[in-house]
PDB file of C-alpha atoms in Angstrom:
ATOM      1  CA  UNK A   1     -42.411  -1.039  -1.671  1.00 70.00           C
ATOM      2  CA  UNK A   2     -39.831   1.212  -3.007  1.00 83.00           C
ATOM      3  CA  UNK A   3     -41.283   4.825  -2.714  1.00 93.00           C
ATOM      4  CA  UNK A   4     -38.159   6.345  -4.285  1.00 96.00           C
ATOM      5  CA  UNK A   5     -36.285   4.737  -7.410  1.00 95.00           C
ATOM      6  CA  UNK A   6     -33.791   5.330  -9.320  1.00 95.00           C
ATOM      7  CA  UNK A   7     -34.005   3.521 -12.463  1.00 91.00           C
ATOM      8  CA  UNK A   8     -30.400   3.855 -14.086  1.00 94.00           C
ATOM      9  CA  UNK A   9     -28.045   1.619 -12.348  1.00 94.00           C
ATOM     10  CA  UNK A  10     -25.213   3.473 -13.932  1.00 96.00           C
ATOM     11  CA  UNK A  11     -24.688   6.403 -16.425  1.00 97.00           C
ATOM     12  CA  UNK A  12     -21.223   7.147 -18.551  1.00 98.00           C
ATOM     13  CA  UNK A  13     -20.386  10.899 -19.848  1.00 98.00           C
ATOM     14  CA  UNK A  14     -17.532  12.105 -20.770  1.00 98.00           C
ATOM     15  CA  UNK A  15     -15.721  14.711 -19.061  1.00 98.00           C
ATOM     16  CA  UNK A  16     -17.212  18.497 -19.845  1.00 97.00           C
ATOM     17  CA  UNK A  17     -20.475  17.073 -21.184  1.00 98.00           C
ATOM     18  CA  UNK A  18     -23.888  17.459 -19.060  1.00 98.00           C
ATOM     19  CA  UNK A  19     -24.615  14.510 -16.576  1.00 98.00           C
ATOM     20  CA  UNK A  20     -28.270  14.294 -15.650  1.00 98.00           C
ATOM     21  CA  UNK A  21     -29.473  11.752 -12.985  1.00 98.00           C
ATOM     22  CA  UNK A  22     -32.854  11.038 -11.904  1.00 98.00           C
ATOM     23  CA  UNK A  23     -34.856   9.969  -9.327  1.00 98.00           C
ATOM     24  CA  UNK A  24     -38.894   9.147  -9.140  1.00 98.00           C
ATOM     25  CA  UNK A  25     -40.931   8.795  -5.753  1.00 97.00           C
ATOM     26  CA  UNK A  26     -44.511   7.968  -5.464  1.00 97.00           C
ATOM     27  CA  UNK A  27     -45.280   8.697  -1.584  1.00 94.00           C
ATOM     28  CA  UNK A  28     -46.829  12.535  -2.014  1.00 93.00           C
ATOM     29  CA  UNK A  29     -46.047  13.354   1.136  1.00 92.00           C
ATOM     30  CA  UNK A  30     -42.423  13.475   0.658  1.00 93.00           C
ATOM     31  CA  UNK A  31     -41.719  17.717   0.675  1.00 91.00           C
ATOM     32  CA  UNK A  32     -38.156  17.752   0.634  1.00 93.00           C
ATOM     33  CA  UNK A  33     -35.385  16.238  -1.438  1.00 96.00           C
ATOM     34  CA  UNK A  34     -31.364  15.326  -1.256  1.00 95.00           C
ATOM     35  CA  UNK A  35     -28.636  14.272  -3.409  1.00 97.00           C
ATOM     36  CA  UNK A  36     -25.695  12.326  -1.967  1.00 97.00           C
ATOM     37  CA  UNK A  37     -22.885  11.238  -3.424  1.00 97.00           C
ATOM     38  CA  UNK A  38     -20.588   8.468  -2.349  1.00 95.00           C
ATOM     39  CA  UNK A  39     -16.883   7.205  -3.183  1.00 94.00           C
ATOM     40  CA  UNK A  40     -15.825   3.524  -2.353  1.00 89.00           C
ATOM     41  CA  UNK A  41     -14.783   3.460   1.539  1.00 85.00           C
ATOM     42  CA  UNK A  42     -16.604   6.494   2.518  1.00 91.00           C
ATOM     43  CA  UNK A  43     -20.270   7.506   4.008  1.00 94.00           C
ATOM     44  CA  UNK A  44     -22.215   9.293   1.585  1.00 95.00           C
ATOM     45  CA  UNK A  45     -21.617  13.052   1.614  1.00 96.00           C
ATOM     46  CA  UNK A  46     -24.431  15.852   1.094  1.00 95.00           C
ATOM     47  CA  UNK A  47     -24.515  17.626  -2.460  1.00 97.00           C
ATOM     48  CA  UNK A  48     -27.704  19.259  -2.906  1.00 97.00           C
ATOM     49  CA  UNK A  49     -31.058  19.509  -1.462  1.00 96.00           C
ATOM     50  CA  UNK A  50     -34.864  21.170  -2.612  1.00 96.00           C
ATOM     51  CA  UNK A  51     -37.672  21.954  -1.090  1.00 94.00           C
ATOM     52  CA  UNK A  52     -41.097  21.173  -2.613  1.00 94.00           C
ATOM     53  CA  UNK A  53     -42.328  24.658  -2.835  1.00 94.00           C
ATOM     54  CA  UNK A  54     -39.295  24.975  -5.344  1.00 96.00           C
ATOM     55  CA  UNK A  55     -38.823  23.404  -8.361  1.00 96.00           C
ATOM     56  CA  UNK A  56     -35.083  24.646  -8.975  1.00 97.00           C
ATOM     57  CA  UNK A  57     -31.915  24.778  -6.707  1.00 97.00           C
ATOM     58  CA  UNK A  58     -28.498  25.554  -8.173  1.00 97.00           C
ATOM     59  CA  UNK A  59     -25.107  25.273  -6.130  1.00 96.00           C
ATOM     60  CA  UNK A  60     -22.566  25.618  -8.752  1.00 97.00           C
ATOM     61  CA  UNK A  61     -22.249  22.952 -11.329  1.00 98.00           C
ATOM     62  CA  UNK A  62     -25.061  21.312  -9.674  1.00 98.00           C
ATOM     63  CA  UNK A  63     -28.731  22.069 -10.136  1.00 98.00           C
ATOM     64  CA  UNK A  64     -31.510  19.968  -8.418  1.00 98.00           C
ATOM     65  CA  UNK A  65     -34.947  19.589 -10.325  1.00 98.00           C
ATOM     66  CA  UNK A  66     -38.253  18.926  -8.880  1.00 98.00           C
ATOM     67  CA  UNK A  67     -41.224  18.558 -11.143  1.00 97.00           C
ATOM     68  CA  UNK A  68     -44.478  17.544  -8.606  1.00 96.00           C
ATOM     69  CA  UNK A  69     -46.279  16.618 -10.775  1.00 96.00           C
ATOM     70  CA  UNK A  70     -44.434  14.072 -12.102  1.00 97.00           C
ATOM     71  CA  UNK A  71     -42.912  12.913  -8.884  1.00 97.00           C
ATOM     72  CA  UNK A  72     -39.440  13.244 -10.462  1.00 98.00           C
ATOM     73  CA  UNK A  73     -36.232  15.267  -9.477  1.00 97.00           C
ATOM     74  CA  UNK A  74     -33.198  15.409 -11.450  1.00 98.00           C
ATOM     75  CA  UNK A  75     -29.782  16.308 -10.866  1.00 98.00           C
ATOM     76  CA  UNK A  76     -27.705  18.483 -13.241  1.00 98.00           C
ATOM     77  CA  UNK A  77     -23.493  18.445 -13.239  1.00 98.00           C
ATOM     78  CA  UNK A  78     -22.473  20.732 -15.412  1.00 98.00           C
ATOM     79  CA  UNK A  79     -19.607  20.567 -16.523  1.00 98.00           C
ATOM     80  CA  UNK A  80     -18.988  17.169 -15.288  1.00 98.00           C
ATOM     81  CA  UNK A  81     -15.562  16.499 -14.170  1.00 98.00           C
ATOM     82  CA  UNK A  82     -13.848  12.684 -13.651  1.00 97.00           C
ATOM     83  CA  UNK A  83     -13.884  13.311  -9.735  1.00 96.00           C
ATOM     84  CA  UNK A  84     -17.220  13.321  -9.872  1.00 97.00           C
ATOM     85  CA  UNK A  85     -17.835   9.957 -10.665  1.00 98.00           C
ATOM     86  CA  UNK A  86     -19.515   7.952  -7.685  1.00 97.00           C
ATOM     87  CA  UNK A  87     -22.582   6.787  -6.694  1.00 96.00           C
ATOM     88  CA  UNK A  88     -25.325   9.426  -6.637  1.00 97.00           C
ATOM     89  CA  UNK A  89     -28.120   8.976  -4.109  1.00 96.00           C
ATOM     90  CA  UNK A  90     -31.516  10.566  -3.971  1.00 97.00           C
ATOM     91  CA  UNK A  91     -33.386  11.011  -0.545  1.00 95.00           C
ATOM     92  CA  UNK A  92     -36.749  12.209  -0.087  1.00 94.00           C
ATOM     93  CA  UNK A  93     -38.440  12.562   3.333  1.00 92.00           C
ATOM     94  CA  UNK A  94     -41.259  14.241   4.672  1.00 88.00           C
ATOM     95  CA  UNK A  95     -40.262  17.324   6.509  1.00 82.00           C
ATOM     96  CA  UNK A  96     -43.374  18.366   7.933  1.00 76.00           C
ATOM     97  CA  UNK A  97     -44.364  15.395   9.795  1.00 74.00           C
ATOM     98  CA  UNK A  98     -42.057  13.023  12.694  1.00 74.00           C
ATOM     99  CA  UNK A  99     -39.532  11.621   9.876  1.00 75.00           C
ATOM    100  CA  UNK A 100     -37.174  12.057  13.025  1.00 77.00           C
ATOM    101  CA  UNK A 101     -33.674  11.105  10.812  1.00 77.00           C
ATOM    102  CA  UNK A 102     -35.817   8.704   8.458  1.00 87.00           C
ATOM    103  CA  UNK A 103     -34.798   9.290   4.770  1.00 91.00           C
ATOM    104  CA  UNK A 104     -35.804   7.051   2.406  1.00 93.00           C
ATOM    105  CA  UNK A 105     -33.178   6.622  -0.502  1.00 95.00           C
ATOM    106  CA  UNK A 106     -33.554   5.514  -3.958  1.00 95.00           C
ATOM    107  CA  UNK A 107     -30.766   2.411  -4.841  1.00 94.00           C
ATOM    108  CA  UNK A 108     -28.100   4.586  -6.206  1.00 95.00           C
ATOM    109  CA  UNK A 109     -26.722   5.550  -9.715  1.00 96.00           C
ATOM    110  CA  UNK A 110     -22.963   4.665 -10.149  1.00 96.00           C
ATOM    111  CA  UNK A 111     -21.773   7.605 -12.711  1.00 98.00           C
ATOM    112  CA  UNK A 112     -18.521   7.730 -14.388  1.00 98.00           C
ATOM    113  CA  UNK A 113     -17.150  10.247 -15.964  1.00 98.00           C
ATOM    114  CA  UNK A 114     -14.491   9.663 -19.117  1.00 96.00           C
ATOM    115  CA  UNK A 115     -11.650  12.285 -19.195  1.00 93.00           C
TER     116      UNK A 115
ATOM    117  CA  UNK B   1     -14.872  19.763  13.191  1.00 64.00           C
ATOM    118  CA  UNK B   2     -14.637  15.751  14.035  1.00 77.00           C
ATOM    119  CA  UNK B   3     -17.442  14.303  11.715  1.00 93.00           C
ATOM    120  CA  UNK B   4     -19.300  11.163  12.730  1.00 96.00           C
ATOM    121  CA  UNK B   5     -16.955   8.710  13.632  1.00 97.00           C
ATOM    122  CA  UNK B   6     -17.901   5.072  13.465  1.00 98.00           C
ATOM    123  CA  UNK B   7     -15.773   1.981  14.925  1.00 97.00           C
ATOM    124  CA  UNK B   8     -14.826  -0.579  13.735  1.00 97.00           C
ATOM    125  CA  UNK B   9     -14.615  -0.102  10.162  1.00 97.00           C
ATOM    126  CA  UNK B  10     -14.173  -3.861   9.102  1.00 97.00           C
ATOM    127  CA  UNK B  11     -14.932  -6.478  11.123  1.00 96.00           C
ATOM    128  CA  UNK B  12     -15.687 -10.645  10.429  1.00 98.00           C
ATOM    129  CA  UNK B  13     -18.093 -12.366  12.221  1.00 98.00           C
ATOM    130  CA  UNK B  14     -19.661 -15.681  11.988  1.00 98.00           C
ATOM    131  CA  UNK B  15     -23.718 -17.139  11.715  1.00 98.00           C
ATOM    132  CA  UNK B  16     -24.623 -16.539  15.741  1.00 97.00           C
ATOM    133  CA  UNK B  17     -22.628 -14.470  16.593  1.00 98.00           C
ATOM    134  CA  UNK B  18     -23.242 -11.005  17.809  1.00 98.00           C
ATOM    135  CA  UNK B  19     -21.787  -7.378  17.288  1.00 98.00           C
ATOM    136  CA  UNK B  20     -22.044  -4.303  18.375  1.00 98.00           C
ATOM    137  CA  UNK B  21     -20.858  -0.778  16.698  1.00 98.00           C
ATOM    138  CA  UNK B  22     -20.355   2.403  17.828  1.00 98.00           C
ATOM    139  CA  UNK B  23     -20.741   5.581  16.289  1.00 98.00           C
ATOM    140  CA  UNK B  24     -19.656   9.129  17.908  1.00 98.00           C
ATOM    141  CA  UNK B  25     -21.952  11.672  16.255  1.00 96.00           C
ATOM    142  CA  UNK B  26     -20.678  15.687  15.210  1.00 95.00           C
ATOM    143  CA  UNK B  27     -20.102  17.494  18.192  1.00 94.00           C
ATOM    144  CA  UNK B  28     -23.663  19.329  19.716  1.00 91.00           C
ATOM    145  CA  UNK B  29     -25.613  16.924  17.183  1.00 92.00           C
ATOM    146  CA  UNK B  30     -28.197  15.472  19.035  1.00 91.00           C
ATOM    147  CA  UNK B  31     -30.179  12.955  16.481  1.00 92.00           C
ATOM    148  CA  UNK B  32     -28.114   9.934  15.650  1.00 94.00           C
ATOM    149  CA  UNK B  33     -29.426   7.721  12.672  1.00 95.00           C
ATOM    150  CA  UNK B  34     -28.567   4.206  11.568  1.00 97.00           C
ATOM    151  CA  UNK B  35     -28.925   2.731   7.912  1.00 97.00           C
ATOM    152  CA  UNK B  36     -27.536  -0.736   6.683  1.00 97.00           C
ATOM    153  CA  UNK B  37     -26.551  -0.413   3.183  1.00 95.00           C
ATOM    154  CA  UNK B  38     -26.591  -3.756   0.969  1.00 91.00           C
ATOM    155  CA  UNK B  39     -26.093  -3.658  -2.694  1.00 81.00           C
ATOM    156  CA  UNK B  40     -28.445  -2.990  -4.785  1.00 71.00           C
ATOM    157  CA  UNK B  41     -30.771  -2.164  -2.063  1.00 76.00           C
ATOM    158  CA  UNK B  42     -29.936   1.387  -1.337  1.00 83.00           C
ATOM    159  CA  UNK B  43     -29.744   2.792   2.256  1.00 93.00           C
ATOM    160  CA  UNK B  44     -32.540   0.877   4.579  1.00 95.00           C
ATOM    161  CA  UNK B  45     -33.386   3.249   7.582  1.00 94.00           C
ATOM    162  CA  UNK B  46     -32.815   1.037  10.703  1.00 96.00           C
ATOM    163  CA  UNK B  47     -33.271   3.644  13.729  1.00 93.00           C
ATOM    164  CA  UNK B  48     -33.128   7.145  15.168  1.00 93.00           C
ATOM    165  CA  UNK B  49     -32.510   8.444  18.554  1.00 93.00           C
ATOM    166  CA  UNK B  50     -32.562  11.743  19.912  1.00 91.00           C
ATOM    167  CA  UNK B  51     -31.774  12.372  23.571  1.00 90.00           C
ATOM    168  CA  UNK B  52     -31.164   8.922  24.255  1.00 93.00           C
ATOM    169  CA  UNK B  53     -34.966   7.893  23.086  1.00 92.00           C
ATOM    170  CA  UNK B  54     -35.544   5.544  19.862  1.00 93.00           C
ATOM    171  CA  UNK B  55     -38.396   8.109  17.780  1.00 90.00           C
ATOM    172  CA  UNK B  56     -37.959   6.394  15.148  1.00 90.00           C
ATOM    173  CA  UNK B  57     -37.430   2.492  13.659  1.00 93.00           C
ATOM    174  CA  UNK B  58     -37.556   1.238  10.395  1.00 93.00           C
ATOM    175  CA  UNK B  59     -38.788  -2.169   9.359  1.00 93.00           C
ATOM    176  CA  UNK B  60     -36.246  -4.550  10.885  1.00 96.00           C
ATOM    177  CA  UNK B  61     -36.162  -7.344  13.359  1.00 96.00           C
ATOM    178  CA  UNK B  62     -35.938  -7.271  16.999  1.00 96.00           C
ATOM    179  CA  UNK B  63     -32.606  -8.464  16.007  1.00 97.00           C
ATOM    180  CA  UNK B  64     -31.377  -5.129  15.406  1.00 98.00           C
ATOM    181  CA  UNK B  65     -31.314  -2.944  18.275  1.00 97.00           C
ATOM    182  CA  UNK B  66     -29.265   0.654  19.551  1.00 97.00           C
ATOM    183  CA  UNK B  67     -29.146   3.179  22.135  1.00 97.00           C
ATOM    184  CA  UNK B  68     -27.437   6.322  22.906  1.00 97.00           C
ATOM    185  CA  UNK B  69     -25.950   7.757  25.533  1.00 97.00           C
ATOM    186  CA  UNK B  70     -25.564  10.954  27.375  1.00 95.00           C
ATOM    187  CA  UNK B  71     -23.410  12.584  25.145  1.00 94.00           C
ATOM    188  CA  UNK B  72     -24.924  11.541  22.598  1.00 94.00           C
ATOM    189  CA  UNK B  73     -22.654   9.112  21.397  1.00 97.00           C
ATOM    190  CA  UNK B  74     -24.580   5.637  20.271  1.00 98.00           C
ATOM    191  CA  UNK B  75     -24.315   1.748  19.563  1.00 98.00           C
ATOM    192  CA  UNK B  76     -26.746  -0.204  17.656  1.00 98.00           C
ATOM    193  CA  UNK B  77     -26.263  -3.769  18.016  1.00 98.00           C
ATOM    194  CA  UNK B  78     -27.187  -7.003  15.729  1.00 98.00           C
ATOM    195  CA  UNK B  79     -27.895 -10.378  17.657  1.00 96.00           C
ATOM    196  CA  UNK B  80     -27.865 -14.138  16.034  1.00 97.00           C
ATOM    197  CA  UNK B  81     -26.444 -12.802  13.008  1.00 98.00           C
ATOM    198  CA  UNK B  82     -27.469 -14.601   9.465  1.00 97.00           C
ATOM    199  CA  UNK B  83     -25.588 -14.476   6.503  1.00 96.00           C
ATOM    200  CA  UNK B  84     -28.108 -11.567   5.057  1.00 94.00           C
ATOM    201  CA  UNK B  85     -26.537  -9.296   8.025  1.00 96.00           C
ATOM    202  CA  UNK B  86     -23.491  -8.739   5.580  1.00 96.00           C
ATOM    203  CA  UNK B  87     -23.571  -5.082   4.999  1.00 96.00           C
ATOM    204  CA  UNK B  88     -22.144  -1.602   5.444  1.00 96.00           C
ATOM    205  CA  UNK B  89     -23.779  -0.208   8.225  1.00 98.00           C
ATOM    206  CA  UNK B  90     -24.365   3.792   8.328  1.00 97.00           C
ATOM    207  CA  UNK B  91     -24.320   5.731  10.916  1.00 97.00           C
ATOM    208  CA  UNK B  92     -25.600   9.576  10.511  1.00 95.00           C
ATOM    209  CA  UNK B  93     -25.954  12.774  12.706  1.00 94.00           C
ATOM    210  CA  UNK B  94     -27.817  15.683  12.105  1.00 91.00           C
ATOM    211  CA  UNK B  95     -28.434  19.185  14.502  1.00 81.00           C
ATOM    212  CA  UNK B  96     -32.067  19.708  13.301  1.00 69.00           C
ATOM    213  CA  UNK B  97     -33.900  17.074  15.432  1.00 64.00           C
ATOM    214  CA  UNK B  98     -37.008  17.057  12.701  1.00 68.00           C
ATOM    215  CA  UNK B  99     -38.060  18.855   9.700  1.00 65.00           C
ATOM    216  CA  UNK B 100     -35.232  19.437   6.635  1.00 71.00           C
ATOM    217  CA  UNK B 101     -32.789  16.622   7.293  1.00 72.00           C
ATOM    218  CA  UNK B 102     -29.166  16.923   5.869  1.00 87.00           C
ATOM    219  CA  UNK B 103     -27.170  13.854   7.845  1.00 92.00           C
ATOM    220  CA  UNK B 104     -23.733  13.869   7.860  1.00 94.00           C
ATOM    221  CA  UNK B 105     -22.802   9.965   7.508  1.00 96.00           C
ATOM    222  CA  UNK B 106     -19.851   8.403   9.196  1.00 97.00           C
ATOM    223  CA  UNK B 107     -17.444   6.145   6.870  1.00 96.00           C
ATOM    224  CA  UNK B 108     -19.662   2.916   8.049  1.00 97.00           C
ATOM    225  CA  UNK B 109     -18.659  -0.041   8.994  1.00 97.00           C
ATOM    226  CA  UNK B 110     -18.163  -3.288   7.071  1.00 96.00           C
ATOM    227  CA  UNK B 111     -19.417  -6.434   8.196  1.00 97.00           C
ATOM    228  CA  UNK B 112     -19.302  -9.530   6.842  1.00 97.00           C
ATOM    229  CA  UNK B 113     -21.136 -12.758   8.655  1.00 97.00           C
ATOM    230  CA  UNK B 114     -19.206 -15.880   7.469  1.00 96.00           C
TER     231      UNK B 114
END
């Protein structure tokens, strides 16, 4: 059962354009979010993270969604540059309860961005 | 600031065989996670420990087992490999032992079952 998903395998933008990835979960217990982002050879690295009781984070070029409703989250990379391209992740885990180092991750989105 | 260190990074083993890796978590992180990483499949949460007590497994074999040590450092270990073993496997460390996660992830380590 995969309680988060990311449905695009891979997304292509060219460089200074808006990238927008997104994620959907269906376990409502999940109350906090992360982006990762991973190049070939190396663990994934943090990028961005929101709570539930938000439903917008910004760190730079990067601004996190949530819409609870919906169970969806995006991820915003503006302007998108070509060392961003890598494979974005999207965690979710349940923050209140004994998640204890248990994220579950969506499969990945492999964006690539054209100079 | 060492991150998480994980040895070895590539390694070749064959159906039966055993292995064992070892990841060295940030220094005065306590909580050291495990994820095996296939593609396609995203990160699968194997196990967590925290003062060298599993809290936490995910759905896996007996197979798969860990531990940790006193200074935190810890192993996890994969017996009677199979062919489906072939993956990167993640280690993590994080200073909050609950609540907000952010892990830091080592590099991983590559293994491929022949």
């Amino acid at each position: 059962d995969q309680q988060v998903k990311q449905n695009s395998p891979s997304l292509s933008v060219q460089e200074g354009r808006i990238s927008i990835l997104n994620c959907d979960y269906t376990n409502s217990m999940f109350d906090y979010f992360l982006w990762y982002k991973k190049y070939p050879a190396e663990g994934p690295t943090f990028l961005i993270s929101i709570s539930s009781i938000k439903d917008k984070n910004e760190d730079g070029r990067f601004t996190v969604f949530l819409n609870k409703s919906a169970k969806h989250l995006s991820l915003h990379i503006v302007p998108s540059q070509p060392g961003d391209s890598a494979v974005y992740f999207c965690a979710a885990v349940n923050a209140g309860g004994t998640s204890y180092g248990k994220l579950t991750f969506g499969q990945g989105t492999i964006l690539t961005v054209h100079p | 600031k060492a991150g998480v260190t994980q040895t070895p990074r590539y390694l070749i083993k064959t159906r039966g065989q055993q292995v064992t890796l070892s990841c060295s978590p940030i220094s005065g992180h306590r909580s050291v996670s495990w994820y095996q990483q296939t593609p396609g499949q995203g990160l699968q949460f194997l196990f967590e420990y925290f003062s060298e007590t599993q809290r936490n497994k995910g759905n896996f074999p007996g197979r798969f087992s860990g531990r940790q040590f006193s200074n935190s450092r810890s192993e996890m270990n994969v017996s009677t490999l199979e062919l489906g073993d072939s993956a990167l496997y993640l280690c993590a460390s994080s200073l909050n032992p609950t609540g907000a996660n952010v892990l830091t992830f080592g590099a991983g380590s590559r293994l491929t079952v022949l």
